[in-house]
Tab-separated table of C-alpha atoms in Angstrom:
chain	number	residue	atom	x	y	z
A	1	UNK	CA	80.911	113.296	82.690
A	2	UNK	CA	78.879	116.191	81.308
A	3	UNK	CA	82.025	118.765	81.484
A	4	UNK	CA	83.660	115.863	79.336
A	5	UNK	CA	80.879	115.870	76.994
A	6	UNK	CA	80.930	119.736	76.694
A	7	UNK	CA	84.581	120.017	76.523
A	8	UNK	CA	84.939	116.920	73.815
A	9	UNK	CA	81.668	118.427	71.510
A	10	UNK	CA	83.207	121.881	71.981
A	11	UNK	CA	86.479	120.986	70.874
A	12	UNK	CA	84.845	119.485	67.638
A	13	UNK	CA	85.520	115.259	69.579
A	14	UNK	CA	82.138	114.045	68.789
A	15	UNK	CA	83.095	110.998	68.807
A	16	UNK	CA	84.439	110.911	72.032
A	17	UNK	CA	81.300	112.600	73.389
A	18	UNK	CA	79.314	109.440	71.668
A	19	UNK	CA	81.865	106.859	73.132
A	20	UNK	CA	81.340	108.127	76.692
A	21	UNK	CA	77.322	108.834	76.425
A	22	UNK	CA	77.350	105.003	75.096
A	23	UNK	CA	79.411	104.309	78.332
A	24	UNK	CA	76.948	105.847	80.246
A	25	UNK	CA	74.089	103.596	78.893
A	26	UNK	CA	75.640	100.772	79.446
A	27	UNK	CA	76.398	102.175	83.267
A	28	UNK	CA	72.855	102.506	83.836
A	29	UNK	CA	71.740	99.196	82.801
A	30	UNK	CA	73.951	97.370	85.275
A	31	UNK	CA	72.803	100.001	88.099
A	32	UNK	CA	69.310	99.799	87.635
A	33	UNK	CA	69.872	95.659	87.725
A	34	UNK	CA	71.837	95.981	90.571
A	35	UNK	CA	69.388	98.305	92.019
A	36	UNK	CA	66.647	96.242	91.180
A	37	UNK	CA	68.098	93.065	92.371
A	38	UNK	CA	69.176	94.957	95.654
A	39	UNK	CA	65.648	96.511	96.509
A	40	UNK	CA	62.435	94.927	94.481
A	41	UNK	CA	63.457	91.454	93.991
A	42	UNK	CA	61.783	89.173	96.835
A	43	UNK	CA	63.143	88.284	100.249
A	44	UNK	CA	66.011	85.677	100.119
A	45	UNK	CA	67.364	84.174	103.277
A	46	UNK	CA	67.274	85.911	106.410
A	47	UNK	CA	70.715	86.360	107.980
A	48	UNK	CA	71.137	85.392	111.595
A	49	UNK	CA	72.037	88.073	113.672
A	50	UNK	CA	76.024	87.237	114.983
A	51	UNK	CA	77.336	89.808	118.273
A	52	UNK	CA	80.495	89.396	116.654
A	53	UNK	CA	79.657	90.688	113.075
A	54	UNK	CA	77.839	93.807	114.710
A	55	UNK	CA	80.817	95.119	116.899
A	56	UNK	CA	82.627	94.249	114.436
A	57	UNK	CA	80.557	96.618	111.722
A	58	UNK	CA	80.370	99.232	114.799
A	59	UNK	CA	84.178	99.453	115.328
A	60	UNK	CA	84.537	99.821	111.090
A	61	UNK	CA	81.991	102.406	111.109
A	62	UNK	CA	83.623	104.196	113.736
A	63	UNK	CA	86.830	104.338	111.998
A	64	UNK	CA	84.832	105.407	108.744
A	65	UNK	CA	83.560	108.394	110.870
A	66	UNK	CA	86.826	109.293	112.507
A	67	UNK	CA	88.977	109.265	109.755
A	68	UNK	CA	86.639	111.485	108.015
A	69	UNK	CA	86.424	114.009	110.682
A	70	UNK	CA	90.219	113.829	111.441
A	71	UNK	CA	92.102	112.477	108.900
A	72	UNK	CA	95.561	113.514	109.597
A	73	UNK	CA	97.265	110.527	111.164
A	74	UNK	CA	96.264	108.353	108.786
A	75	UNK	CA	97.290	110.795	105.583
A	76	UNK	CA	100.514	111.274	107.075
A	77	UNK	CA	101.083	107.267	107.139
A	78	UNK	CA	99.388	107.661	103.590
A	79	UNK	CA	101.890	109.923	102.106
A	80	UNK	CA	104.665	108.092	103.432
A	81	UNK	CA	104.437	105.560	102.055
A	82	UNK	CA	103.457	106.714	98.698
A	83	UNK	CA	106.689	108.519	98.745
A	84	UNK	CA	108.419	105.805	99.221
A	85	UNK	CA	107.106	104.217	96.671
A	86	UNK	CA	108.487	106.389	93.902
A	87	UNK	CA	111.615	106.771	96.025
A	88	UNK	CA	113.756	103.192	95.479
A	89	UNK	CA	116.297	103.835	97.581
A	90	UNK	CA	114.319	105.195	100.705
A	91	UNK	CA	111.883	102.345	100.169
A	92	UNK	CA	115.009	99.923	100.295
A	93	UNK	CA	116.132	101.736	103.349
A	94	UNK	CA	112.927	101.324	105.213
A	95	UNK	CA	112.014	97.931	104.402
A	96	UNK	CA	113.024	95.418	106.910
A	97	UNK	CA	115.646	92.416	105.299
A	98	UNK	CA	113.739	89.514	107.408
A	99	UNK	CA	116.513	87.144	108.133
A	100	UNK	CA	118.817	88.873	106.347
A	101	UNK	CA	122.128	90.688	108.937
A	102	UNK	CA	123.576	93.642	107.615
C-alpha cells in the first residue's frame, strides 16, 4: 500500500493516495475490533475437546506444512486445470458427459 501511495502522489493522483489511506482507516478499525473481540474480550464458552476434530486439525496442518515445503504435485494439478479453464475445447474434452454415450 505505501508503494501505491508513493507511486499515486508522485504521479500527481492525490486523490487516489487519499481514497486508499481512507481505506486503510477503515481497515484498521475492523482489525483492531476483531482483534479486540478475539483476545481482550472475556471468556465465552469453553469448547469440549472432540479426538475427532484434533486429528482432524493434525492431518490439515500437515498438508498445510507439506504443500509448503513441496508444492509441486499439487501446482501441477493447479495449473491444469487453470488451463483448462481458458481453454473451451480441452475443458470439454476432459470433462466427463455423466450419462451421456458418445
Amino acid at each position: 500500500k505505501l508503494r501505491l501511495i508513493l507511486a499515486a502522489l508522485s504521479a500527481n493522483y492525490a486523490w487516489i493516495a487519499a481514497l486508499v489511506l481512507g481505506a486503510s482507516v477503515v481497515e484498521a478499525v475492523y482489525y483492531i475490533r476483531l482483534i479486540h473481540l478475539m483476545w481482550f474480550k472475556g471468556e465465552g464458552e469453553k469448547m469440549e475437546e472432540n479426538f475427532v476434530l484434533g486429528v482432524i486439525m493434525v492431518l490439515l496442518v500437515a498438508a498445510i506444512i507439506i504443500i509448503g515445503v513441496y508444492p509441486g504435485p499439487v501446482w501441477n494439478i493447479v495449473q491444469k486445470a487453470g488451463s483448462d479453464l481458458f481453454n473451451v475445447a480441452n475443458y470439454v474434452k476432459n470433462v466427463p458427459l455423466l450419462g451421456v454415450s458418445p
